[in-house]
mmCIF file of C-alpha atoms in Angstrom:
data_model
loop_
_atom_site.group_PDB
_atom_site.id
_atom_site.type_symbol
_atom_site.label_atom_id
_atom_site.label_comp_id
_atom_site.label_asym_id
_atom_site.label_seq_id
_atom_site.Cartn_x
_atom_site.Cartn_y
_atom_site.Cartn_z
ATOM 1 C CA MET A 270 56.869 117.230 -150.763
ATOM 2 C CA PRO A 271 58.640 114.621 -152.933
ATOM 3 C CA ALA A 272 62.329 114.078 -152.342
ATOM 4 C CA ARG A 273 64.684 115.510 -154.915
ATOM 5 C CA PRO A 274 66.040 112.705 -157.103
ATOM 6 C CA PRO A 275 69.805 112.229 -157.075
ATOM 7 C CA MET A 276 71.741 113.688 -159.999
ATOM 8 C CA ASP A 277 73.266 111.001 -162.184
ATOM 9 C CA PHE A 278 76.320 112.686 -163.686
ATOM 10 C CA ALA A 279 77.538 109.989 -166.043
ATOM 11 C CA PRO A 280 78.285 111.485 -169.477
ATOM 12 C CA PHE A 281 80.094 108.411 -170.794
ATOM 13 C CA LYS A 282 77.202 106.212 -169.660
ATOM 14 C CA ARG A 283 74.686 108.402 -171.514
ATOM 15 C CA LEU A 284 76.854 108.425 -174.640
ATOM 16 C CA LYS A 285 77.157 104.637 -174.483
ATOM 17 C CA GLU A 286 73.361 104.306 -174.166
ATOM 18 C CA THR A 287 73.000 106.648 -177.134
ATOM 19 C CA ALA A 288 75.400 104.563 -179.228
ATOM 20 C CA VAL A 289 73.466 101.389 -178.366
ATOM 21 C CA PHE A 290 70.162 103.049 -179.306
ATOM 22 C CA LEU A 291 71.642 104.210 -182.620
ATOM 23 C CA HIS A 292 73.012 100.742 -183.316
ATOM 24 C CA VAL A 293 69.635 99.075 -182.694
ATOM 25 C CA TYR A 294 67.643 101.523 -184.848
ATOM 26 C CA ARG A 295 70.413 102.543 -187.253
ATOM 27 C CA ARG A 296 68.582 101.575 -190.448
ATOM 28 C CA ASP A 297 65.443 103.573 -189.700
ATOM 29 C CA LEU A 298 67.266 106.638 -188.391
ATOM 30 C CA LEU A 299 69.978 106.770 -191.049
ATOM 31 C CA PHE A 300 67.493 106.266 -193.874
ATOM 32 C CA PHE A 301 65.206 109.010 -192.572
ATOM 33 C CA PHE A 302 67.949 111.503 -191.799
ATOM 34 C CA LEU A 303 69.875 110.937 -195.030
ATOM 35 C CA VAL A 304 66.736 111.637 -197.058
ATOM 36 C CA PHE A 305 65.686 114.677 -195.037
ATOM 37 C CA TYR A 306 69.177 116.143 -194.582
ATOM 38 C CA LEU A 307 70.101 115.773 -198.260
ATOM 39 C CA PRO A 308 68.752 119.267 -199.172
ATOM 40 C CA VAL A 309 71.118 120.797 -196.584
ATOM 41 C CA ILE A 310 74.102 118.957 -198.085
ATOM 42 C CA LEU A 311 73.126 120.038 -201.592
ATOM 43 C CA ALA A 312 72.672 123.629 -200.420
ATOM 44 C CA GLY A 313 76.153 123.628 -198.894
ATOM 45 C CA LEU A 314 77.584 122.183 -202.084
ATOM 46 C CA LEU A 315 75.753 124.295 -204.665
ATOM 47 C CA LEU A 316 74.981 127.659 -203.087
ATOM 48 C CA PRO A 317 77.818 130.199 -203.430
ATOM 49 C CA GLY A 318 79.247 131.867 -200.368
ATOM 50 C CA THR A 319 82.202 133.809 -199.008
ATOM 51 C CA THR A 320 84.905 131.650 -197.475
ATOM 52 C CA ARG A 321 88.553 132.244 -196.618
ATOM 53 C CA GLY A 322 90.178 135.334 -198.037
ATOM 54 C CA GLY A 323 86.864 136.752 -199.223
ATOM 55 C CA GLU A 324 86.803 134.384 -202.196
ATOM 56 C CA THR A 325 83.467 133.082 -203.440
ATOM 57 C CA GLN A 326 83.324 129.329 -203.723
ATOM 58 C CA GLY A 327 80.668 126.662 -204.167
ATOM 59 C CA ALA A 328 81.788 124.511 -201.244
ATOM 60 C CA GLY A 329 82.806 125.420 -197.726
ATOM 61 C CA ILE A 330 80.234 127.036 -195.440
ATOM 62 C CA PRO A 331 78.192 129.424 -197.619
ATOM 63 C CA MET A 332 76.102 131.968 -195.758
ATOM 64 C CA ALA A 333 73.130 131.198 -198.016
ATOM 65 C CA ALA A 334 73.384 127.523 -197.028
ATOM 66 C CA LEU A 335 73.443 128.428 -193.323
ATOM 67 C CA ILE A 336 70.309 130.538 -193.745
ATOM 68 C CA PHE A 337 68.634 127.703 -195.659
ATOM 69 C CA ASP A 338 69.589 125.229 -192.919
ATOM 70 C CA PHE A 339 68.198 127.500 -190.197
ATOM 71 C CA PHE A 340 64.783 127.724 -191.834
ATOM 72 C CA TYR A 341 64.734 124.081 -192.956
ATOM 73 C CA HIS A 342 65.978 122.750 -189.602
ATOM 74 C CA PRO A 343 62.502 122.644 -187.951
ATOM 75 C CA ILE A 344 61.215 120.341 -190.694
ATOM 76 C CA TYR A 345 63.888 117.666 -190.527
ATOM 77 C CA MET A 346 64.306 117.918 -186.752
ATOM 78 C CA GLY A 347 60.560 117.717 -186.119
ATOM 79 C CA GLY A 348 60.388 114.686 -188.386
ATOM 80 C CA LEU A 349 63.406 113.052 -186.728
ATOM 81 C CA ILE A 350 61.928 113.437 -183.234
ATOM 82 C CA TYR A 351 58.673 111.941 -184.530
ATOM 83 C CA VAL A 352 60.601 108.952 -185.948
ATOM 84 C CA LEU A 353 62.592 108.494 -182.718
ATOM 85 C CA ASN A 354 59.384 108.277 -180.731
ATOM 86 C CA ARG A 355 57.810 105.832 -183.201
ATOM 87 C CA VAL A 356 60.761 103.444 -183.409
ATOM 88 C CA GLU A 357 61.281 103.402 -179.639
ATOM 89 C CA THR A 358 57.630 102.466 -179.062
ATOM 90 C CA GLY A 359 57.629 99.923 -181.898
ATOM 91 C CA ARG A 360 55.116 101.789 -184.047
ATOM 92 C CA PRO A 361 55.358 102.119 -187.841
ATOM 93 C CA TRP A 362 56.448 105.368 -189.460
ATOM 94 C CA SER A 363 56.834 106.805 -192.927
ATOM 95 C CA LEU A 364 58.793 109.571 -194.626
ATOM 96 C CA LYS A 365 55.522 111.256 -195.553
ATOM 97 C CA GLU A 366 54.307 111.348 -191.941
ATOM 98 C CA GLY A 367 57.667 112.648 -190.754
ATOM 99 C CA PHE A 368 57.552 115.421 -193.350
ATOM 100 C CA VAL A 369 53.962 116.303 -192.433
ATOM 101 C CA VAL A 370 54.890 116.555 -188.741
ATOM 102 C CA GLY A 371 57.847 118.821 -189.522
ATOM 103 C CA VAL A 372 55.801 121.089 -191.783
ATOM 104 C CA ARG A 373 52.830 121.223 -189.395
ATOM 105 C CA LEU A 374 55.031 122.263 -186.466
ATOM 106 C CA TRP A 375 57.432 124.410 -188.503
ATOM 107 C CA ASP A 376 56.227 127.767 -187.171
ATOM 108 C CA ARG A 377 56.318 126.674 -183.521
ATOM 109 C CA LEU A 378 59.726 125.042 -183.853
ATOM 110 C CA LEU A 379 61.162 128.018 -185.729
ATOM 111 C CA LEU A 380 59.856 130.502 -183.156
ATOM 112 C CA ALA A 381 61.205 128.370 -180.302
ATOM 113 C CA ASN A 382 64.598 128.136 -182.026
ATOM 114 C CA LEU A 383 64.702 131.910 -182.526
ATOM 115 C CA ILE A 384 63.877 132.577 -178.862
ATOM 116 C CA SER A 385 66.403 129.966 -177.723
ATOM 117 C CA LEU A 386 69.052 131.485 -179.994
ATOM 118 C CA VAL A 387 68.442 134.930 -178.510
ATOM 119 C CA ILE A 388 68.652 133.582 -174.937
ATOM 120 C CA ILE A 389 71.864 131.668 -175.627
ATOM 121 C CA GLY A 390 73.293 134.679 -177.490
ATOM 122 C CA LEU A 391 72.578 136.909 -174.511
ATOM 123 C CA GLY A 392 74.354 134.332 -172.359
ATOM 124 C CA PHE A 393 77.439 134.585 -174.564
ATOM 125 C CA MET A 394 77.339 138.379 -174.263
ATOM 126 C CA VAL A 395 77.502 138.035 -170.475
ATOM 127 C CA PHE A 396 79.966 135.150 -170.358
ATOM 128 C CA VAL A 397 80.393 131.666 -171.828
ATOM 129 C CA VAL A 398 79.064 129.821 -168.764
ATOM 130 C CA PRO A 399 75.538 131.375 -168.815
ATOM 131 C CA ALA A 400 75.266 130.448 -172.500
ATOM 132 C CA ILE A 401 76.194 126.826 -171.776
ATOM 133 C CA ILE A 402 73.681 126.693 -168.924
ATOM 134 C CA ALA A 403 71.000 128.210 -171.168
ATOM 135 C CA TYR A 404 71.726 125.621 -173.861
ATOM 136 C CA ALA A 405 71.313 122.769 -171.374
ATOM 137 C CA ARG A 406 68.094 124.170 -169.882
ATOM 138 C CA LEU A 407 66.595 124.630 -173.374
ATOM 139 C CA ALA A 408 67.613 121.161 -174.617
ATOM 140 C CA MET A 409 64.068 119.730 -174.383
ATOM 141 C CA VAL A 410 62.271 122.521 -176.269
ATOM 142 C CA GLU A 411 61.901 120.758 -179.633
ATOM 143 C CA PHE A 412 60.887 117.488 -177.959
ATOM 144 C CA ARG A 413 58.175 119.254 -175.963
ATOM 145 C CA ILE A 414 56.730 120.789 -179.136
ATOM 146 C CA VAL A 415 56.726 117.571 -181.177
ATOM 147 C CA LEU A 416 55.856 115.021 -178.494
ATOM 148 C CA ASP A 417 53.756 117.057 -176.051
ATOM 149 C CA GLY A 418 52.151 119.614 -178.346
ATOM 150 C CA ASP A 419 53.471 122.675 -176.479
ATOM 151 C CA ASP A 420 53.647 126.063 -178.117
ATOM 152 C CA ALA A 421 57.023 127.824 -178.210
ATOM 153 C CA LEU A 422 56.770 129.591 -174.844
ATOM 154 C CA GLN A 423 55.270 126.580 -173.073
ATOM 155 C CA ALA A 424 58.053 124.391 -174.470
ATOM 156 C CA ILE A 425 60.734 126.761 -173.174
ATOM 157 C CA LYS A 426 59.173 126.823 -169.701
ATOM 158 C CA SER A 427 58.712 123.042 -169.671
ATOM 159 C CA SER A 428 62.277 122.437 -170.872
ATOM 160 C CA TYR A 429 63.619 124.669 -168.112
ATOM 161 C CA ARG A 430 61.659 122.643 -165.542
ATOM 162 C CA MET A 431 62.506 119.216 -166.992
ATOM 163 C CA THR A 432 66.270 119.817 -167.172
ATOM 164 C CA ARG A 433 66.584 120.996 -163.572
ATOM 165 C CA HIS A 434 68.170 117.714 -162.426
ATOM 166 C CA ASP A 435 69.913 116.871 -165.714
ATOM 167 C CA MET A 436 71.681 120.127 -166.493
ATOM 168 C CA LEU A 437 75.202 118.956 -165.607
ATOM 169 C CA PRO A 438 74.827 115.524 -167.280
ATOM 170 C CA ILE A 439 73.551 117.256 -170.440
ATOM 171 C CA ILE A 440 76.475 119.696 -170.408
ATOM 172 C CA GLY A 441 78.972 116.894 -169.769
ATOM 173 C CA SER A 442 77.711 114.525 -172.475
ATOM 174 C CA THR A 443 77.155 117.158 -175.182
ATOM 175 C CA SER A 444 80.561 118.713 -174.436
ATOM 176 C CA LEU A 445 82.276 115.369 -175.010
ATOM 177 C CA LEU A 446 80.317 114.887 -178.216
ATOM 178 C CA PHE A 447 81.138 118.371 -179.535
ATOM 179 C CA MET A 448 84.825 118.014 -178.643
ATOM 180 C CA ALA A 449 84.984 114.738 -180.571
ATOM 181 C CA PHE A 450 83.235 116.435 -183.508
ATOM 182 C CA ILE A 451 85.671 119.374 -183.564
ATOM 183 C CA LEU A 452 88.733 117.131 -183.300
ATOM 184 C CA LEU A 453 87.524 114.910 -186.128
ATOM 185 C CA ARG A 454 86.770 117.910 -188.354
ATOM 186 C CA LEU A 455 90.238 119.324 -187.681
ATOM 187 C CA PHE A 456 91.741 115.942 -188.509
ATOM 188 C CA ILE A 457 89.796 115.750 -191.797
ATOM 189 C CA ASP A 458 90.862 119.286 -192.789
ATOM 190 C CA HIS A 459 94.498 118.630 -191.860
ATOM 191 C CA LEU A 460 94.539 115.350 -193.766
ATOM 192 C CA ALA A 461 92.966 116.982 -196.837
ATOM 193 C CA GLN A 462 95.527 119.815 -196.826
ATOM 194 C CA THR A 463 98.416 117.406 -196.285
ATOM 195 C CA LEU A 464 97.390 115.106 -199.122
ATOM 196 C CA GLY A 465 96.233 117.943 -201.376
ATOM 197 C CA VAL A 466 92.962 116.197 -202.281
ATOM 198 C CA ASP A 467 90.029 117.752 -204.121
ATOM 199 C CA PRO A 468 87.996 120.094 -201.816
ATOM 200 C CA LEU A 469 84.889 118.017 -202.536
ATOM 201 C CA LEU A 470 86.225 115.043 -200.555
ATOM 202 C CA PRO A 471 86.614 116.828 -197.185
ATOM 203 C CA PHE A 472 83.209 118.447 -197.765
ATOM 204 C CA VAL A 473 81.622 115.011 -198.211
ATOM 205 C CA LEU A 474 83.453 113.640 -195.154
ATOM 206 C CA ASP A 475 82.414 116.684 -193.103
ATOM 207 C CA SER A 476 78.802 116.140 -194.195
ATOM 208 C CA ILE A 477 78.896 112.482 -193.146
ATOM 209 C CA LEU A 478 80.448 113.447 -189.813
ATOM 210 C CA THR A 479 77.806 116.160 -189.295
ATOM 211 C CA ILE A 480 74.999 113.669 -189.955
ATOM 212 C CA ALA A 481 76.476 111.195 -187.466
ATOM 213 C CA VAL A 482 76.961 113.818 -184.750
ATOM 214 C CA MET A 483 73.518 115.395 -185.237
ATOM 215 C CA LEU A 484 71.885 111.977 -185.038
ATOM 216 C CA MET A 485 73.829 111.111 -181.903
ATOM 217 C CA LEU A 486 73.078 114.481 -180.303
ATOM 218 C CA THR A 487 69.348 114.194 -181.018
ATOM 219 C CA VAL A 488 69.195 110.637 -179.682
ATOM 220 C CA LEU A 489 71.207 111.684 -176.613
ATOM 221 C CA LEU A 490 68.765 114.502 -175.810
ATOM 222 C CA PHE A 491 65.849 112.167 -176.557
ATOM 223 C CA ARG A 492 67.201 109.821 -173.875
ATOM 224 C CA PHE A 493 67.374 112.710 -171.404
ATOM 225 C CA TYR A 494 63.826 113.696 -172.384
ATOM 226 C CA GLY A 495 62.630 110.158 -171.621
ATOM 227 C CA LEU A 496 64.393 110.127 -168.245
ATOM 228 C CA ALA A 497 62.940 113.510 -167.295
ATOM 229 C CA SER A 498 59.432 112.486 -168.399
ATOM 230 C CA ARG A 499 59.539 109.297 -166.344
ATOM 231 C CA ARG A 500 60.876 111.211 -163.338
ATOM 232 C CA HIS A 501 58.045 113.747 -163.658
ATOM 233 C CA ALA A 502 55.481 110.933 -163.873
ATOM 234 C CA LEU A 503 56.829 109.361 -160.683
ATOM 235 C CA VAL A 504 56.685 112.539 -158.588
ATOM 236 C CA THR A 505 53.341 113.779 -159.975
ATOM 237 C CA PRO A 506 50.380 112.430 -158.007
#
């Protein structure tokens, strides 16, 4: 029986590795994600929705835009994972291929996201901690579908197995990333209210911040996926 590998709980180290990866491949990743995430930004800007005080506005966080993002998410995330894998291995990629991958795997990714959302939601109904644990154990689901060809249920089972030794590092690193995201969003909103600027400016800044954080989060989980895959290869005869 193979020895259990030691747990490397180093969230700052993983975030630093993620930042280096993003810096090296920034042109490819930013170009791809800006093109593919643009429909989400436009939806948030143009679709009406109910915001504070029950008023209907064009900007903010419209419910219609959230629904659009949920159903469009598998396309741009599937394409982004495809691009991450191609640039890391030095292979060429194209926007068309990324779009084709996202569309081809849309149903599997959407089903996996729905199941994951239900599991995490049930965790929140019990307590916050089970939801956080569920999030960490399901962090590899989309990568398994895109890179390993799993169906939704296989991906969930494989993600649960792969994250066994990385659960705490995943929770630690993503928590730091989300805290930084929340603090920056609060700062942008406070600055906008203090200066009395047009609502469009904080929306644009929030969109840029969201793109940066989503890219960093995806690359961070991609790094954990690579570590878990190499660990599995070493212990599998």
